[in-house]
Amino acid sequence: MIWLILVGAVVLIVAVVALYDVVQHQHAVLRNFPVIGHLRYILESFGPETRQYLVNDNNEERPFSRDQRRWIYTSAKHGDNTFGFGTDNDVERPEDYLVIKQVAFPLSLDGASPDPGYVVPSPKVLGEHRGRAKAFRASIVNISGMSFGALSARAIEALNLGAAAAGCWHNTGEGAISPGHERGADLVWQIGTGYFGCRDEHGSFSLSRLVEVVESHPQVRAIEIKLSQGAKPGIGGMLPGVKVTPEIAAIRGIPVGVDCHSPAAHTAFTDVDSMLDLVEEIADRTGLPVGIKSAVGELDFWHELAGQIERTGRAVDFVTVDGGEGGTGAAPLVFADHVALPFRLGFSRVFRIFAERGLDDRIVWIGSGKLGLPENALIALALGCDQVSVGREAMMAIGCIQAQRCHTGRCPTGVATQSARLQLGLDPVSKAERVANYVGALRYELVRLARACGELHPALLPARQLEIIEAGYRSTPVDQLFGYEPGWGELRPELAAELRSVMSGATSG
């Protein structure tokens, strides 16, 4: 009899736990996998104590290490994201190890806050140089392009709500504007080779359709023409048919359940000259800043672009450089591993081309490709970026656990799937708060680093104040490492003075 009571008690406890897991909104894993999902958190909780007996250390996993994921998750939950007992990096045998050189008399953190209401501005105004009617100043950290289709409707909604709360913009990705993109955040509308949302009945680009959509969506603040992305440069994109639901098909203008392929190249233009014609035409018709996004391979395109800007005055308003390590899209292994330069190499080579001609100040530079970690973002800003965009890190803020099943439609946390059942685990409202917390924490860390180095704003930090230590304790300042001339990557004196004035008067919102 006692065994029946014990079994009944166990069943009752399991049922209560399962009920709680299903109705709570904080953990997508528990909602989708009641009871057994607790195993993940149990293993995670005593991981540090047992890790000395395991092969992997805190920095060994890829693409994001355990320490990096822990910082993102804790920041998103507005928890204590500090680490104890010193660094666990092997500083005695360094390999491409970043050192940020603080000053003897750091600046106060007065006014700075990790609260999402404390918005750290970009040093440049998007569209100002070309006199666009709808030029605007954005946050220094924003949400990178991840399409509805690649991500679930609830994930897109959470990202948009979070971006709105953090005062940053949300890039739509190339999958057009969905209802989830209409939850309050400013949008950068990305136009890919499939022209989703602005295509005619034959699948070609339609300027009149683009203008119509912009006029009906005032939250669209800029247009980004995607040439390629770090995840799969040179081969276009593919949304598997299993993810092409009726809703996605209607938004994109494609058949339901059929693989949706974005071609490798654009058909609306064929060279730099015709691309700039289209950029200026879109800007004239909409008043919006218009830019491009690309991973970096051969440099002929960038030399030609800089030359055209110098000779003709036509220009893109911003350039988003994606690193080859970028990865929100699934790709053939060889493309993910070996095609396109990693961010630091790619960006510095492109920036040098424009800096040599004195054109770098005419463009707002945006970096993407694993830049959602403070040290990576700081190097990007020191190399000349005005803003950074975060993709996978924002996915982690809404629950991604790096399962790497994005392309299968079976994402266990409901982030990268169109499965109605798996999406139920993701509560957009609670996850939006985590996105806002994460963006706020990243901006605050950047400001803290800048103040430790004697500057008010992270974009004011010169590249020479960062060093890379290599094997044998050889070290090289970042400006020398990437072949920068004195002053490259630094703001003009008048822009720097304006930014210091803005930061001196900034208060938490």
JSON list of C-alpha atoms in Angstrom, two decimals, residues 98-267:
[
{"chain": "A", "resi": 98, "resn": "LEU", "atom": "CA", "xyz": [43.05, 41.45, -26.72]},
{"chain": "A", "resi": 99, "resn": "VAL", "atom": "CA", "xyz": [44.26, 43.88, -24.07]},
{"chain": "A", "resi": 100, "resn": "ILE", "atom": "CA", "xyz": [42.40, 47.15, -23.48]},
{"chain": "A", "resi": 101, "resn": "LYS", "atom": "CA", "xyz": [44.77, 49.76, -22.02]},
{"chain": "A", "resi": 102, "resn": "GLN", "atom": "CA", "xyz": [43.06, 51.68, -19.23]},
{"chain": "A", "resi": 103, "resn": "VAL", "atom": "CA", "xyz": [44.32, 55.08, -18.05]},
{"chain": "A", "resi": 104, "resn": "ALA", "atom": "CA", "xyz": [45.59, 56.11, -14.63]},
{"chain": "A", "resi": 105, "resn": "PHE", "atom": "CA", "xyz": [42.76, 58.60, -14.16]},
{"chain": "A", "resi": 106, "resn": "PRO", "atom": "CA", "xyz": [39.53, 57.04, -15.53]},
{"chain": "A", "resi": 107, "resn": "LEU", "atom": "CA", "xyz": [36.34, 59.02, -15.99]},
{"chain": "A", "resi": 108, "resn": "SER", "atom": "CA", "xyz": [33.31, 58.77, -13.76]},
{"chain": "A", "resi": 109, "resn": "LEU", "atom": "CA", "xyz": [30.34, 56.64, -14.73]},
{"chain": "A", "resi": 110, "resn": "ASP", "atom": "CA", "xyz": [27.94, 59.37, -13.58]},
{"chain": "A", "resi": 111, "resn": "GLY", "atom": "CA", "xyz": [24.80, 59.27, -15.72]},
{"chain": "A", "resi": 112, "resn": "ALA", "atom": "CA", "xyz": [25.61, 55.92, -17.33]},
{"chain": "A", "resi": 113, "resn": "SER", "atom": "CA", "xyz": [23.32, 52.98, -16.68]},
{"chain": "A", "resi": 114, "resn": "PRO", "atom": "CA", "xyz": [22.66, 49.42, -17.94]},
{"chain": "A", "resi": 115, "resn": "ASP", "atom": "CA", "xyz": [18.98, 50.33, -18.01]},
{"chain": "A", "resi": 116, "resn": "PRO", "atom": "CA", "xyz": [17.57, 50.00, -21.56]},
{"chain": "A", "resi": 117, "resn": "GLY", "atom": "CA", "xyz": [16.37, 53.61, -21.29]},
{"chain": "A", "resi": 118, "resn": "TYR", "atom": "CA", "xyz": [19.97, 54.83, -21.29]},
{"chain": "A", "resi": 119, "resn": "VAL", "atom": "CA", "xyz": [20.54, 55.05, -25.04]},
{"chain": "A", "resi": 120, "resn": "VAL", "atom": "CA", "xyz": [24.13, 55.48, -26.21]},
{"chain": "A", "resi": 121, "resn": "PRO", "atom": "CA", "xyz": [23.94, 57.30, -29.57]},
{"chain": "A", "resi": 122, "resn": "SER", "atom": "CA", "xyz": [25.81, 56.60, -32.77]},
{"chain": "A", "resi": 123, "resn": "PRO", "atom": "CA", "xyz": [28.47, 59.27, -33.38]},
{"chain": "A", "resi": 124, "resn": "LYS", "atom": "CA", "xyz": [27.10, 60.04, -36.86]},
{"chain": "A", "resi": 125, "resn": "VAL", "atom": "CA", "xyz": [23.62, 60.85, -38.19]},
{"chain": "A", "resi": 126, "resn": "LEU", "atom": "CA", "xyz": [22.41, 58.32, -40.74]},
{"chain": "A", "resi": 127, "resn": "GLY", "atom": "CA", "xyz": [21.76, 60.08, -44.06]},
{"chain": "A", "resi": 128, "resn": "GLU", "atom": "CA", "xyz": [23.06, 63.50, -42.96]},
{"chain": "A", "resi": 129, "resn": "HIS", "atom": "CA", "xyz": [25.97, 63.75, -45.39]},
{"chain": "A", "resi": 130, "resn": "ARG", "atom": "CA", "xyz": [23.77, 63.30, -48.47]},
{"chain": "A", "resi": 131, "resn": "GLY", "atom": "CA", "xyz": [21.05, 65.51, -46.98]},
{"chain": "A", "resi": 132, "resn": "ARG", "atom": "CA", "xyz": [18.36, 62.83, -46.87]},
{"chain": "A", "resi": 133, "resn": "ALA", "atom": "CA", "xyz": [15.01, 64.26, -45.79]},
{"chain": "A", "resi": 134, "resn": "LYS", "atom": "CA", "xyz": [14.58, 61.56, -43.13]},
{"chain": "A", "resi": 135, "resn": "ALA", "atom": "CA", "xyz": [18.11, 61.42, -41.73]},
{"chain": "A", "resi": 136, "resn": "PHE", "atom": "CA", "xyz": [18.27, 60.21, -38.12]},
{"chain": "A", "resi": 137, "resn": "ARG", "atom": "CA", "xyz": [20.69, 59.36, -35.31]},
{"chain": "A", "resi": 138, "resn": "ALA", "atom": "CA", "xyz": [20.48, 55.74, -34.15]},
{"chain": "A", "resi": 139, "resn": "SER", "atom": "CA", "xyz": [21.67, 53.76, -31.15]},
{"chain": "A", "resi": 140, "resn": "ILE", "atom": "CA", "xyz": [25.25, 52.50, -31.18]},
{"chain": "A", "resi": 141, "resn": "VAL", "atom": "CA", "xyz": [23.90, 48.92, -30.78]},
{"chain": "A", "resi": 142, "resn": "ASN", "atom": "CA", "xyz": [21.05, 47.58, -32.93]},
{"chain": "A", "resi": 143, "resn": "ILE", "atom": "CA", "xyz": [19.41, 44.28, -33.95]},
{"chain": "A", "resi": 144, "resn": "SER", "atom": "CA", "xyz": [20.85, 42.68, -37.07]},
{"chain": "A", "resi": 145, "resn": "GLY", "atom": "CA", "xyz": [18.91, 41.33, -40.05]},
{"chain": "A", "resi": 146, "resn": "MET", "atom": "CA", "xyz": [17.14, 38.03, -39.33]},
{"chain": "A", "resi": 147, "resn": "SER", "atom": "CA", "xyz": [14.12, 37.31, -41.50]},
{"chain": "A", "resi": 148, "resn": "PHE", "atom": "CA", "xyz": [10.66, 36.19, -40.54]},
{"chain": "A", "resi": 149, "resn": "GLY", "atom": "CA", "xyz": [10.86, 32.68, -41.92]},
{"chain": "A", "resi": 150, "resn": "ALA", "atom": "CA", "xyz": [14.33, 31.98, -40.68]},
{"chain": "A", "resi": 151, "resn": "LEU", "atom": "CA", "xyz": [13.04, 33.04, -37.25]},
{"chain": "A", "resi": 152, "resn": "SER", "atom": "CA", "xyz": [9.58, 32.39, -35.88]},
{"chain": "A", "resi": 153, "resn": "ALA", "atom": "CA", "xyz": [6.82, 34.97, -35.68]},
{"chain": "A", "resi": 154, "resn": "ARG", "atom": "CA", "xyz": [7.12, 35.05, -31.89]},
{"chain": "A", "resi": 155, "resn": "ALA", "atom": "CA", "xyz": [10.88, 35.53, -32.07]},
{"chain": "A", "resi": 156, "resn": "ILE", "atom": "CA", "xyz": [10.49, 38.45, -34.48]},
{"chain": "A", "resi": 157, "resn": "GLU", "atom": "CA", "xyz": [7.84, 40.00, -32.23]},
{"chain": "A", "resi": 158, "resn": "ALA", "atom": "CA", "xyz": [10.07, 39.62, -29.16]},
{"chain": "A", "resi": 159, "resn": "LEU", "atom": "CA", "xyz": [13.03, 41.20, -30.93]},
{"chain": "A", "resi": 160, "resn": "ASN", "atom": "CA", "xyz": [10.92, 44.11, -32.16]},
{"chain": "A", "resi": 161, "resn": "LEU", "atom": "CA", "xyz": [9.33, 44.78, -28.77]},
{"chain": "A", "resi": 162, "resn": "GLY", "atom": "CA", "xyz": [12.76, 44.58, -27.15]},
{"chain": "A", "resi": 163, "resn": "ALA", "atom": "CA", "xyz": [14.31, 46.92, -29.70]},
{"chain": "A", "resi": 164, "resn": "ALA", "atom": "CA", "xyz": [11.52, 49.43, -29.10]},
{"chain": "A", "resi": 165, "resn": "ALA", "atom": "CA", "xyz": [12.12, 49.30, -25.34]},
{"chain": "A", "resi": 166, "resn": "ALA", "atom": "CA", "xyz": [15.87, 49.75, -25.84]},
{"chain": "A", "resi": 167, "resn": "GLY", "atom": "CA", "xyz": [15.53, 52.59, -28.33]},
{"chain": "A", "resi": 168, "resn": "CYS", "atom": "CA", "xyz": [17.41, 50.81, -31.11]},
{"chain": "A", "resi": 169, "resn": "TRP", "atom": "CA", "xyz": [16.46, 49.83, -34.62]},
{"chain": "A", "resi": 170, "resn": "HIS", "atom": "CA", "xyz": [15.51, 46.35, -35.82]},
{"chain": "A", "resi": 171, "resn": "ASN", "atom": "CA", "xyz": [16.70, 45.12, -39.22]},
{"chain": "A", "resi": 172, "resn": "THR", "atom": "CA", "xyz": [13.99, 43.09, -40.97]},
{"chain": "A", "resi": 173, "resn": "GLY", "atom": "CA", "xyz": [16.30, 40.71, -42.79]},
{"chain": "A", "resi": 174, "resn": "GLU", "atom": "CA", "xyz": [15.48, 40.02, -46.42]},
{"chain": "A", "resi": 175, "resn": "GLY", "atom": "CA", "xyz": [12.14, 38.30, -45.73]},
{"chain": "A", "resi": 176, "resn": "ALA", "atom": "CA", "xyz": [10.01, 41.48, -45.93]},
{"chain": "A", "resi": 177, "resn": "ILE", "atom": "CA", "xyz": [8.04, 43.27, -43.21]},
{"chain": "A", "resi": 178, "resn": "SER", "atom": "CA", "xyz": [5.86, 40.94, -41.15]},
{"chain": "A", "resi": 179, "resn": "PRO", "atom": "CA", "xyz": [3.25, 41.74, -38.46]},
{"chain": "A", "resi": 180, "resn": "GLY", "atom": "CA", "xyz": [5.91, 41.00, -35.84]},
{"chain": "A", "resi": 181, "resn": "HIS", "atom": "CA", "xyz": [7.96, 43.90, -37.18]},
{"chain": "A", "resi": 182, "resn": "GLU", "atom": "CA", "xyz": [5.15, 46.32, -36.36]},
{"chain": "A", "resi": 183, "resn": "ARG", "atom": "CA", "xyz": [5.42, 46.30, -32.57]},
{"chain": "A", "resi": 184, "resn": "GLY", "atom": "CA", "xyz": [6.98, 49.73, -32.13]},
{"chain": "A", "resi": 185, "resn": "ALA", "atom": "CA", "xyz": [10.66, 49.62, -33.07]},
{"chain": "A", "resi": 186, "resn": "ASP", "atom": "CA", "xyz": [12.28, 51.63, -35.84]},
{"chain": "A", "resi": 187, "resn": "LEU", "atom": "CA", "xyz": [13.02, 49.40, -38.83]},
{"chain": "A", "resi": 188, "resn": "VAL", "atom": "CA", "xyz": [15.82, 49.10, -41.32]},
{"chain": "A", "resi": 189, "resn": "TRP", "atom": "CA", "xyz": [14.18, 47.33, -44.25]},
{"chain": "A", "resi": 190, "resn": "GLN", "atom": "CA", "xyz": [16.61, 44.94, -45.88]},
{"chain": "A", "resi": 191, "resn": "ILE", "atom": "CA", "xyz": [16.18, 44.30, -49.60]},
{"chain": "A", "resi": 192, "resn": "GLY", "atom": "CA", "xyz": [17.77, 41.07, -50.80]},
{"chain": "A", "resi": 193, "resn": "THR", "atom": "CA", "xyz": [18.04, 39.50, -54.23]},
{"chain": "A", "resi": 194, "resn": "GLY", "atom": "CA", "xyz": [14.55, 37.99, -53.92]},
{"chain": "A", "resi": 195, "resn": "TYR", "atom": "CA", "xyz": [13.03, 41.49, -53.47]},
{"chain": "A", "resi": 196, "resn": "PHE", "atom": "CA", "xyz": [10.48, 40.16, -50.99]},
{"chain": "A", "resi": 197, "resn": "GLY", "atom": "CA", "xyz": [7.92, 42.81, -50.17]},
{"chain": "A", "resi": 198, "resn": "CYS", "atom": "CA", "xyz": [8.87, 44.94, -53.17]},
{"chain": "A", "resi": 199, "resn": "ARG", "atom": "CA", "xyz": [8.66, 42.55, -56.12]},
{"chain": "A", "resi": 200, "resn": "ASP", "atom": "CA", "xyz": [6.31, 42.58, -59.07]},
{"chain": "A", "resi": 201, "resn": "GLU", "atom": "CA", "xyz": [4.30, 39.63, -60.37]},
{"chain": "A", "resi": 202, "resn": "HIS", "atom": "CA", "xyz": [7.41, 38.29, -62.15]},
{"chain": "A", "resi": 203, "resn": "GLY", "atom": "CA", "xyz": [9.61, 38.42, -59.07]},
{"chain": "A", "resi": 204, "resn": "SER", "atom": "CA", "xyz": [11.58, 41.46, -60.24]},
{"chain": "A", "resi": 205, "resn": "PHE", "atom": "CA", "xyz": [12.28, 44.58, -58.20]},
{"chain": "A", "resi": 206, "resn": "SER", "atom": "CA", "xyz": [9.48, 47.14, -58.16]},
{"chain": "A", "resi": 207, "resn": "LEU", "atom": "CA", "xyz": [10.36, 50.67, -57.02]},
{"chain": "A", "resi": 208, "resn": "SER", "atom": "CA", "xyz": [6.72, 51.69, -56.96]},
{"chain": "A", "resi": 209, "resn": "ARG", "atom": "CA", "xyz": [5.90, 48.77, -54.67]},
{"chain": "A", "resi": 210, "resn": "LEU", "atom": "CA", "xyz": [8.80, 49.70, -52.37]},
{"chain": "A", "resi": 211, "resn": "VAL", "atom": "CA", "xyz": [7.58, 53.31, -52.14]},
{"chain": "A", "resi": 212, "resn": "GLU", "atom": "CA", "xyz": [4.06, 52.09, -51.40]},
{"chain": "A", "resi": 213, "resn": "VAL", "atom": "CA", "xyz": [5.29, 49.92, -48.52]},
{"chain": "A", "resi": 214, "resn": "VAL", "atom": "CA", "xyz": [7.47, 52.70, -47.09]},
{"chain": "A", "resi": 215, "resn": "GLU", "atom": "CA", "xyz": [4.58, 55.16, -47.16]},
{"chain": "A", "resi": 216, "resn": "SER", "atom": "CA", "xyz": [2.38, 52.72, -45.26]},
{"chain": "A", "resi": 217, "resn": "HIS", "atom": "CA", "xyz": [5.10, 51.86, -42.71]},
{"chain": "A", "resi": 218, "resn": "PRO", "atom": "CA", "xyz": [6.43, 55.05, -41.09]},
{"chain": "A", "resi": 219, "resn": "GLN", "atom": "CA", "xyz": [8.59, 52.96, -38.76]},
{"chain": "A", "resi": 220, "resn": "VAL", "atom": "CA", "xyz": [10.90, 52.20, -41.72]},
{"chain": "A", "resi": 221, "resn": "ARG", "atom": "CA", "xyz": [13.82, 54.58, -41.15]},
{"chain": "A", "resi": 222, "resn": "ALA", "atom": "CA", "xyz": [16.35, 53.27, -43.69]},
{"chain": "A", "resi": 223, "resn": "ILE", "atom": "CA", "xyz": [16.75, 50.84, -46.60]},
{"chain": "A", "resi": 224, "resn": "GLU", "atom": "CA", "xyz": [19.59, 48.30, -46.67]},
{"chain": "A", "resi": 225, "resn": "ILE", "atom": "CA", "xyz": [20.42, 46.56, -49.96]},
{"chain": "A", "resi": 226, "resn": "LYS", "atom": "CA", "xyz": [21.98, 43.20, -49.12]},
{"chain": "A", "resi": 227, "resn": "LEU", "atom": "CA", "xyz": [24.73, 42.06, -51.46]},
{"chain": "A", "resi": 228, "resn": "SER", "atom": "CA", "xyz": [25.82, 39.14, -49.28]},
{"chain": "A", "resi": 229, "resn": "GLN", "atom": "CA", "xyz": [26.01, 38.02, -45.68]},
{"chain": "A", "resi": 230, "resn": "GLY", "atom": "CA", "xyz": [28.70, 36.41, -43.58]},
{"chain": "A", "resi": 231, "resn": "ALA", "atom": "CA", "xyz": [26.87, 33.11, -43.15]},
{"chain": "A", "resi": 232, "resn": "LYS", "atom": "CA", "xyz": [26.78, 32.25, -46.85]},
{"chain": "A", "resi": 233, "resn": "PRO", "atom": "CA", "xyz": [28.51, 34.87, -48.99]},
{"chain": "A", "resi": 234, "resn": "GLY", "atom": "CA", "xyz": [28.26, 34.46, -52.74]},
{"chain": "A", "resi": 235, "resn": "ILE", "atom": "CA", "xyz": [25.42, 31.91, -52.89]},
{"chain": "A", "resi": 236, "resn": "GLY", "atom": "CA", "xyz": [22.28, 33.83, -51.96]},
{"chain": "A", "resi": 237, "resn": "GLY", "atom": "CA", "xyz": [19.84, 32.45, -49.45]},
{"chain": "A", "resi": 238, "resn": "MET", "atom": "CA", "xyz": [17.53, 29.48, -48.98]},
{"chain": "A", "resi": 239, "resn": "LEU", "atom": "CA", "xyz": [14.44, 29.17, -46.83]},
{"chain": "A", "resi": 240, "resn": "PRO", "atom": "CA", "xyz": [13.53, 25.45, -46.71]},
{"chain": "A", "resi": 241, "resn": "GLY", "atom": "CA", "xyz": [10.00, 24.59, -47.84]},
{"chain": "A", "resi": 242, "resn": "VAL", "atom": "CA", "xyz": [9.21, 23.18, -44.39]},
{"chain": "A", "resi": 243, "resn": "LYS", "atom": "CA", "xyz": [9.45, 26.76, -43.09]},
{"chain": "A", "resi": 244, "resn": "VAL", "atom": "CA", "xyz": [7.36, 28.36, -45.87]},
{"chain": "A", "resi": 245, "resn": "THR", "atom": "CA", "xyz": [3.99, 28.61, -44.13]},
{"chain": "A", "resi": 246, "resn": "PRO", "atom": "CA", "xyz": [0.94, 30.28, -45.71]},
{"chain": "A", "resi": 247, "resn": "GLU", "atom": "CA", "xyz": [1.68, 33.45, -43.72]},
{"chain": "A", "resi": 248, "resn": "ILE", "atom": "CA", "xyz": [5.29, 33.61, -44.90]},
{"chain": "A", "resi": 249, "resn": "ALA", "atom": "CA", "xyz": [4.27, 32.81, -48.45]},
{"chain": "A", "resi": 250, "resn": "ALA", "atom": "CA", "xyz": [1.75, 35.67, -48.44]},
{"chain": "A", "resi": 251, "resn": "ILE", "atom": "CA", "xyz": [4.27, 38.16, -47.03]},
{"chain": "A", "resi": 252, "resn": "ARG", "atom": "CA", "xyz": [7.00, 37.15, -49.47]},
{"chain": "A", "resi": 253, "resn": "GLY", "atom": "CA", "xyz": [4.78, 36.49, -52.48]},
{"chain": "A", "resi": 254, "resn": "ILE", "atom": "CA", "xyz": [5.92, 32.89, -52.97]},
{"chain": "A", "resi": 255, "resn": "PRO", "atom": "CA", "xyz": [4.31, 29.38, -53.08]},
{"chain": "A", "resi": 256, "resn": "VAL", "atom": "CA", "xyz": [3.50, 27.61, -49.81]},
{"chain": "A", "resi": 257, "resn": "GLY", "atom": "CA", "xyz": [5.76, 24.71, -48.80]},
{"chain": "A", "resi": 258, "resn": "VAL", "atom": "CA", "xyz": [8.27, 25.22, -51.61]},
{"chain": "A", "resi": 259, "resn": "ASP", "atom": "CA", "xyz": [11.96, 25.97, -51.04]},
{"chain": "A", "resi": 260, "resn": "CYS", "atom": "CA", "xyz": [12.43, 29.73, -51.35]},
{"chain": "A", "resi": 261, "resn": "HIS", "atom": "CA", "xyz": [15.72, 30.57, -53.02]},
{"chain": "A", "resi": 262, "resn": "SER", "atom": "CA", "xyz": [17.20, 34.06, -53.12]},
{"chain": "A", "resi": 263, "resn": "PRO", "atom": "CA", "xyz": [19.59, 34.28, -56.10]},
{"chain": "A", "resi": 264, "resn": "ALA", "atom": "CA", "xyz": [23.27, 34.97, -55.55]},
{"chain": "A", "resi": 265, "resn": "ALA", "atom": "CA", "xyz": [23.19, 38.25, -57.50]},
{"chain": "A", "resi": 266, "resn": "HIS", "atom": "CA", "xyz": [20.80, 41.16, -57.93]},
{"chain": "A", "resi": 267, "resn": "THR", "atom": "CA", "xyz": [18.87, 41.73, -61.15]}
]
